[in-house]
PDB file of C-alpha atoms and ligand atoms in Angstrom:
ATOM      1  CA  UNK A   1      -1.292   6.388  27.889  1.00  0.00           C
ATOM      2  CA  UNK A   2      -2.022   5.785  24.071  1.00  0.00           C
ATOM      3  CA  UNK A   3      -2.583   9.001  21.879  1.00  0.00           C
ATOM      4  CA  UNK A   4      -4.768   8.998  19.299  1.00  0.00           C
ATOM      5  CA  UNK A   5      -4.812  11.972  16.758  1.00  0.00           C
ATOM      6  CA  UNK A   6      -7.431  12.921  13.745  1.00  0.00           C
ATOM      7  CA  UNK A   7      -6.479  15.328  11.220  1.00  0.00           C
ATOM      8  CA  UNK A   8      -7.694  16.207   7.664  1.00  0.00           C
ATOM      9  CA  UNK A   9      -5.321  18.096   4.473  1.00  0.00           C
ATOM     10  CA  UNK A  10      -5.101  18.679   1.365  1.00  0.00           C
ATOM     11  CA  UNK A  11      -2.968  16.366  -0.754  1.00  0.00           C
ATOM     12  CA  UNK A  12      -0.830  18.567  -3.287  1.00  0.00           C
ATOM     13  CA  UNK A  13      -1.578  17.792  -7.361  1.00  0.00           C
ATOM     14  CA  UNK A  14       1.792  16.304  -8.610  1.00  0.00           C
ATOM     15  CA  UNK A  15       1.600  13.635  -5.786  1.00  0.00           C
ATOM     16  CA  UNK A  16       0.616  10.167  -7.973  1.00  0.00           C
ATOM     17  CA  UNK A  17      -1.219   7.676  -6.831  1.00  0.00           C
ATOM     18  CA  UNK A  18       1.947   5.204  -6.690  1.00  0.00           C
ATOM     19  CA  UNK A  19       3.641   7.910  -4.583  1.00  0.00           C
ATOM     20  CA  UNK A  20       0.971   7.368  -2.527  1.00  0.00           C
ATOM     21  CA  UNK A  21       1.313   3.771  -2.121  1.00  0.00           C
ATOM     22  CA  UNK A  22       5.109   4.058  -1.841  1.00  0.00           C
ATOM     23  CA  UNK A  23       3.975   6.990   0.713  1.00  0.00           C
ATOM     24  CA  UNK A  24       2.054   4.346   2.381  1.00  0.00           C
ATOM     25  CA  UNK A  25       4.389   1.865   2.836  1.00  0.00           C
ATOM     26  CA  UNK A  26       7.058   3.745   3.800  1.00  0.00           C
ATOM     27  CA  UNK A  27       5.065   4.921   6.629  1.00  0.00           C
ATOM     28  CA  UNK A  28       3.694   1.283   7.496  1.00  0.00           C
ATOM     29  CA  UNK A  29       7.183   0.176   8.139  1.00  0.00           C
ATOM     30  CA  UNK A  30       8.188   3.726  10.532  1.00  0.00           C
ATOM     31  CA  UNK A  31       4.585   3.391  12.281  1.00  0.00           C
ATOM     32  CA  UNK A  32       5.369  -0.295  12.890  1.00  0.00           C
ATOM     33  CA  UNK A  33       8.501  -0.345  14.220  1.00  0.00           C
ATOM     34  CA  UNK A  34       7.312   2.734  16.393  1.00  0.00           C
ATOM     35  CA  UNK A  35       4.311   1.273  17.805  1.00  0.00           C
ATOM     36  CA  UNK A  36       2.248   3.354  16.066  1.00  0.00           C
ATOM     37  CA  UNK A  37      -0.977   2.273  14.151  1.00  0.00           C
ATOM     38  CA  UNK A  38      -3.409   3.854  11.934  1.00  0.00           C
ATOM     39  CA  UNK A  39      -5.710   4.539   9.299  1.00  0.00           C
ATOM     40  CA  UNK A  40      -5.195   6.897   6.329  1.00  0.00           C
ATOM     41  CA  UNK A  41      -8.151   7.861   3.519  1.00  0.00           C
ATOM     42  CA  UNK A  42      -7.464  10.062   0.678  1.00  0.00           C
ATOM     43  CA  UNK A  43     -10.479  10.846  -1.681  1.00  0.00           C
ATOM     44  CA  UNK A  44     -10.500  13.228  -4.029  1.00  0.00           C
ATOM     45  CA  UNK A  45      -7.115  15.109  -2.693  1.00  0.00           C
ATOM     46  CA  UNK A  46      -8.651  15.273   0.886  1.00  0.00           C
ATOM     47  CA  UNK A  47      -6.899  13.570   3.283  1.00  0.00           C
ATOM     48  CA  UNK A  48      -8.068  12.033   7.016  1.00  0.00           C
ATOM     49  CA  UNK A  49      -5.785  10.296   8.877  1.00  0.00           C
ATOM     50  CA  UNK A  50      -5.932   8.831  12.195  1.00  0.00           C
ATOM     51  CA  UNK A  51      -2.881   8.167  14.149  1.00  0.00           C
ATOM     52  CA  UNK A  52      -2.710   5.916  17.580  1.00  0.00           C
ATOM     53  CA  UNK A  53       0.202   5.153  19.610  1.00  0.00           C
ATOM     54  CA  UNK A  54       2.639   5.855  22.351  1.00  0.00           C
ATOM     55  CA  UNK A  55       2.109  10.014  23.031  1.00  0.00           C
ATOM     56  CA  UNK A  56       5.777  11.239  22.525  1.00  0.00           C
ATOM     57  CA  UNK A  57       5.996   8.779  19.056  1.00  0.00           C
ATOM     58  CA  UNK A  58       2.835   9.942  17.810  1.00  0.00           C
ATOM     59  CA  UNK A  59       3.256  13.357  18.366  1.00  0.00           C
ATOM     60  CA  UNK A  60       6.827  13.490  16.859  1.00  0.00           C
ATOM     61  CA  UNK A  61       5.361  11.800  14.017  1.00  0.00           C
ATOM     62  CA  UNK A  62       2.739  14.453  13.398  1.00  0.00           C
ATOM     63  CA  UNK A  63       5.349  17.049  14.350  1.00  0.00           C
ATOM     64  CA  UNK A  64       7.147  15.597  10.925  1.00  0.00           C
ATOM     65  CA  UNK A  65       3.912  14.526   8.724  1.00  0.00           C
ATOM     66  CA  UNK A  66       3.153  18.428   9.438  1.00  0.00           C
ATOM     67  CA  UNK A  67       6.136  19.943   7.746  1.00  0.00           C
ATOM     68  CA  UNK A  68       5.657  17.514   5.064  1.00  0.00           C
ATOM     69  CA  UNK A  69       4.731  19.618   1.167  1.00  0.00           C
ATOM     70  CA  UNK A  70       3.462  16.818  -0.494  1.00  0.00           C
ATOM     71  CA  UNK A  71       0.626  17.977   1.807  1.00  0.00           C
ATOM     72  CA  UNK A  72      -1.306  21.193   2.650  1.00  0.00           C
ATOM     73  CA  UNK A  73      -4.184  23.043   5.033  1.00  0.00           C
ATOM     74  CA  UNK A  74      -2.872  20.711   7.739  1.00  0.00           C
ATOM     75  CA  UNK A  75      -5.784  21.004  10.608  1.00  0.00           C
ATOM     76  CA  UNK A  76      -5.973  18.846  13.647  1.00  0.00           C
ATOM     77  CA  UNK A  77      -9.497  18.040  14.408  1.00  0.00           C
ATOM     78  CA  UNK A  78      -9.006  15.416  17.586  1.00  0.00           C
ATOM     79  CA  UNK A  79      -6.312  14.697  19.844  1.00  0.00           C
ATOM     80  CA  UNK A  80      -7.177  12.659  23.110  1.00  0.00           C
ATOM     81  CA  UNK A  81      -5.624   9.989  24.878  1.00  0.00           C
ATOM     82  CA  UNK A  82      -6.927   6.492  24.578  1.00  0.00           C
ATOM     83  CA  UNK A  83      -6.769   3.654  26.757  1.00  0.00           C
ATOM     84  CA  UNK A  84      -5.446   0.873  24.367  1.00  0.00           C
ATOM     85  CA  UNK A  85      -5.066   1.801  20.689  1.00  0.00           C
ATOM     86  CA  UNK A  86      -7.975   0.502  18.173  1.00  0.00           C
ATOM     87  CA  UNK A  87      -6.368  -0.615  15.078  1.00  0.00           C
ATOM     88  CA  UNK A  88      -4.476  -3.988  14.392  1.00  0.00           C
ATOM     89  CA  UNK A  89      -0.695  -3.850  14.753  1.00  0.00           C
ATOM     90  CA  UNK A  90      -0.551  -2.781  10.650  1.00  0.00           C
ATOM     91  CA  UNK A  91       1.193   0.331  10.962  1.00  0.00           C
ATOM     92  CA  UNK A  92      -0.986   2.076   8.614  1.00  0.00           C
ATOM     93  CA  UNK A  93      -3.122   1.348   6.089  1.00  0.00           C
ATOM     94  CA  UNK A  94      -5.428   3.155   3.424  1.00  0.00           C
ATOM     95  CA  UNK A  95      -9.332   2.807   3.804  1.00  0.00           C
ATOM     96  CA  UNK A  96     -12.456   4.507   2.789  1.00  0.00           C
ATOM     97  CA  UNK A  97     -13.564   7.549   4.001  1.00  0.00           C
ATOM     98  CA  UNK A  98     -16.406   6.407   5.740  1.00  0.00           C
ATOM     99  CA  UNK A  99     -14.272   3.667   7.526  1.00  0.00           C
ATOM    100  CA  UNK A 100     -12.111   7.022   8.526  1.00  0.00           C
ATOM    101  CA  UNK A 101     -15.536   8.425  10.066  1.00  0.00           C
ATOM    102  CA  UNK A 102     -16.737   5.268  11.563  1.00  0.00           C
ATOM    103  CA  UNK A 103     -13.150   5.289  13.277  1.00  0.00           C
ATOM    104  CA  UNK A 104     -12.838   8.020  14.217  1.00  0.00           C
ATOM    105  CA  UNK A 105     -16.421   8.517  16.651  1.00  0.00           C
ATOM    106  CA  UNK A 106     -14.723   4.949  17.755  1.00  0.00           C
ATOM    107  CA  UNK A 107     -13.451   5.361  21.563  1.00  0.00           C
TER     108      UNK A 107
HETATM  109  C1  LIG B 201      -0.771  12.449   4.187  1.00  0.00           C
HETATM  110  C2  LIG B 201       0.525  11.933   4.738  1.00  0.00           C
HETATM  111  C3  LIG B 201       0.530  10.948   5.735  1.00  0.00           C
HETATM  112  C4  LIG B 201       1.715  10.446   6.241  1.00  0.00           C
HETATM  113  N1  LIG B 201       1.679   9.481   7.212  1.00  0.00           N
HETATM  114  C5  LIG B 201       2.826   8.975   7.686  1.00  0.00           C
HETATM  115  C6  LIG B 201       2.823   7.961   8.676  1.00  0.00           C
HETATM  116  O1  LIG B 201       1.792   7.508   9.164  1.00  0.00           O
HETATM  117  N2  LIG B 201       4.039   7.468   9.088  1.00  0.00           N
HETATM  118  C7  LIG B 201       5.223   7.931   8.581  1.00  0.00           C
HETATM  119  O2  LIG B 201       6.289   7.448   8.985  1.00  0.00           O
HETATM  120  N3  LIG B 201       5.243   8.887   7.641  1.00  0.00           N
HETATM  121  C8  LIG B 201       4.089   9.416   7.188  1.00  0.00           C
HETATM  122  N4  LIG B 201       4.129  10.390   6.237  1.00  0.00           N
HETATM  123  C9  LIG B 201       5.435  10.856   5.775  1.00  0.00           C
HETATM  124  C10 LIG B 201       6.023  11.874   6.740  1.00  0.00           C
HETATM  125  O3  LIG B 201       5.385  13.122   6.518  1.00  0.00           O
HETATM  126  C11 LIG B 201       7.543  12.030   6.527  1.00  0.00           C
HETATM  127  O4  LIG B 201       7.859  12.034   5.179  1.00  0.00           O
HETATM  128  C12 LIG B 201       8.263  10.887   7.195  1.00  0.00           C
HETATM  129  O5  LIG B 201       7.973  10.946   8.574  1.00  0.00           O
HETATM  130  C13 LIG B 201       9.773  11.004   7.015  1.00  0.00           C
HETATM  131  O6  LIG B 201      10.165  12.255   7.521  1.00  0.00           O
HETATM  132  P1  LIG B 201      11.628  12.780   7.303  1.00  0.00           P
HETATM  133  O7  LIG B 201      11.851  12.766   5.828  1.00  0.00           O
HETATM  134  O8  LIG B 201      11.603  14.166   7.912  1.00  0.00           O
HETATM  135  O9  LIG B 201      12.522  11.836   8.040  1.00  0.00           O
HETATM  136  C14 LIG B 201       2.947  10.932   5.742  1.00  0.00           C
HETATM  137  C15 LIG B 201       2.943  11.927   4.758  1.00  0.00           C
HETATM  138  C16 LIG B 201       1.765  12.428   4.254  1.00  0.00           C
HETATM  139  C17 LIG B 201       1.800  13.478   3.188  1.00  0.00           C
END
Protein backbone atom coordinates (compact mmCIF):
# COMPACT_ATOMS: atom_id res chain seq x y z
CA UNK A 1 0.00 0.00 0.00
CA UNK A 2 0.95 3.68 -1.02
CA UNK A 3 2.31 5.99 1.85
CA UNK A 4 1.61 9.30 1.91
CA UNK A 5 3.51 11.66 4.39
CA UNK A 6 2.89 15.59 5.39
CA UNK A 7 5.48 17.44 7.11
CA UNK A 8 6.28 21.17 7.66
CA UNK A 9 10.25 22.91 8.48
CA UNK A 10 11.99 25.55 8.51
CA UNK A 11 14.16 26.31 5.49
CA UNK A 12 17.71 27.59 6.76
CA UNK A 13 18.72 31.49 5.53
CA UNK A 14 21.76 30.92 3.18
CA UNK A 15 19.62 28.44 1.09
CA UNK A 16 18.86 30.70 -2.39
CA UNK A 17 16.13 30.48 -4.22
CA UNK A 18 18.12 28.75 -7.25
CA UNK A 19 19.31 26.19 -4.68
CA UNK A 20 15.97 25.65 -4.31
CA UNK A 21 15.13 24.99 -7.78
CA UNK A 22 18.31 22.94 -8.27
CA UNK A 23 16.96 21.35 -4.80
CA UNK A 24 13.87 20.71 -6.68
CA UNK A 25 15.01 19.10 -9.50
CA UNK A 26 17.34 17.05 -8.11
CA UNK A 27 14.66 15.56 -6.10
CA UNK A 28 12.15 15.32 -9.18
CA UNK A 29 14.54 13.05 -10.89
CA UNK A 30 15.24 10.60 -7.31
CA UNK A 31 11.29 10.78 -6.59
CA UNK A 32 10.72 9.73 -10.22
CA UNK A 33 12.77 7.07 -10.72
CA UNK A 34 11.58 5.84 -7.16
CA UNK A 35 8.00 5.98 -7.71
CA UNK A 36 7.58 8.57 -5.54
CA UNK A 37 5.41 11.75 -6.19
CA UNK A 38 4.76 14.92 -4.49
CA UNK A 39 4.17 18.36 -3.76
CA UNK A 40 6.58 20.80 -2.06
CA UNK A 41 5.58 24.72 -0.94
CA UNK A 42 8.03 26.97 0.59
CA UNK A 43 6.74 30.51 1.62
CA UNK A 44 8.41 32.66 3.56
CA UNK A 45 11.18 29.94 4.86
CA UNK A 46 8.29 27.54 5.90
CA UNK A 47 8.25 24.54 4.26
CA UNK A 48 5.16 21.76 3.62
CA UNK A 49 5.81 18.98 1.75
CA UNK A 50 3.80 16.08 0.89
CA UNK A 51 5.34 12.88 -0.10
CA UNK A 52 3.34 9.71 -1.77
CA UNK A 53 4.70 6.51 -2.81
CA UNK A 54 5.72 2.96 -2.22
CA UNK A 55 6.05 2.77 2.01
CA UNK A 56 9.72 1.51 2.33
CA UNK A 57 10.84 4.36 -0.63
CA UNK A 58 9.01 7.00 0.97
CA UNK A 59 10.02 6.44 4.26
CA UNK A 60 13.78 6.06 3.39
CA UNK A 61 13.37 9.19 1.62
CA UNK A 62 12.11 11.09 4.64
CA UNK A 63 14.59 9.10 6.74
CA UNK A 64 17.29 11.19 4.42
CA UNK A 65 15.25 14.63 3.73
CA UNK A 66 15.30 14.51 7.77
CA UNK A 67 19.01 14.63 8.33
CA UNK A 68 19.18 17.12 5.67
CA UNK A 69 20.71 21.06 7.28
CA UNK A 70 19.64 23.02 4.59
CA UNK A 71 16.49 22.40 6.68
CA UNK A 72 15.30 22.70 10.32
CA UNK A 73 12.26 22.06 13.09
CA UNK A 74 11.54 18.97 10.99
CA UNK A 75 7.83 17.85 12.34
CA UNK A 76 5.73 15.20 10.78
CA UNK A 77 2.17 16.18 10.87
CA UNK A 78 0.46 13.06 8.74
CA UNK A 79 1.55 9.77 7.82
CA UNK A 80 -1.20 7.24 6.55
CA UNK A 81 -1.38 4.85 3.92
CA UNK A 82 -3.27 5.60 0.78
CA UNK A 83 -4.87 3.51 -1.65
CA UNK A 84 -3.39 4.87 -4.98
CA UNK A 85 -1.16 7.95 -4.75
CA UNK A 86 -2.84 11.50 -5.77
CA UNK A 87 -0.36 13.41 -7.68
CA UNK A 88 0.68 12.98 -11.44
CA UNK A 89 3.78 10.86 -12.06
CA UNK A 90 6.04 14.43 -11.70
CA UNK A 91 8.20 13.44 -9.02
CA UNK A 92 7.86 16.61 -7.25
CA UNK A 93 7.00 19.82 -7.89
CA UNK A 94 6.71 23.33 -6.07
CA UNK A 95 3.12 24.85 -5.52
CA UNK A 96 1.37 27.29 -3.37
CA UNK A 97 0.67 26.87 -0.01
CA UNK A 98 -2.84 26.66 -0.23
CA UNK A 99 -2.55 23.97 -3.05
CA UNK A 100 -0.28 22.19 -0.12
CA UNK A 101 -3.53 22.52 2.21
CA UNK A 102 -6.06 21.67 -0.35
CA UNK A 103 -3.77 18.45 -0.82
CA UNK A 104 -3.22 17.58 1.89
CA UNK A 105 -7.24 17.17 3.52
CA UNK A 106 -7.23 15.26 -0.11
CA UNK A 107 -7.76 11.33 0.61
C1 LIG B 1 12.77 20.77 2.02
C2 LIG B 1 13.49 19.65 1.33
C3 LIG B 1 12.79 18.74 0.53
C4 LIG B 1 13.43 17.71 -0.12
N1 LIG B 1 12.71 16.84 -0.89
C5 LIG B 1 13.34 15.86 -1.55
C6 LIG B 1 12.62 14.95 -2.37
O1 LIG B 1 11.41 15.00 -2.51
N2 LIG B 1 13.34 13.99 -3.04
C7 LIG B 1 14.70 13.89 -2.93
O2 LIG B 1 15.30 13.00 -3.56
N3 LIG B 1 15.40 14.74 -2.16
C8 LIG B 1 14.76 15.71 -1.47
N4 LIG B 1 15.48 16.56 -0.69
C9 LIG B 1 16.92 16.36 -0.59
C10 LIG B 1 17.25 15.27 0.41
O3 LIG B 1 17.14 15.81 1.72
C11 LIG B 1 18.69 14.73 0.21
O4 LIG B 1 19.57 15.76 -0.07
C12 LIG B 1 18.70 13.76 -0.95
O5 LIG B 1 17.84 12.69 -0.61
C13 LIG B 1 20.10 13.20 -1.18
O6 LIG B 1 20.53 12.61 0.02
P1 LIG B 1 22.01 12.13 0.18
O7 LIG B 1 22.87 13.31 -0.11
O8 LIG B 1 22.08 11.65 1.62
O9 LIG B 1 22.19 11.02 -0.81
C14 LIG B 1 14.84 17.58 0.00
C15 LIG B 1 15.54 18.48 0.81
C16 LIG B 1 14.90 19.50 1.47
C17 LIG B 1 15.68 20.46 2.30
Amino acid sequence: MPLRIVYVSTLEQHVTEAELAALVDKAAAFNTSHGITGILAVEDRRVCQILEGPDAAVDALFASIKRDDRHSGIVELVRHGIDATTFDDWGMVRRGMLDIVVAAYAA
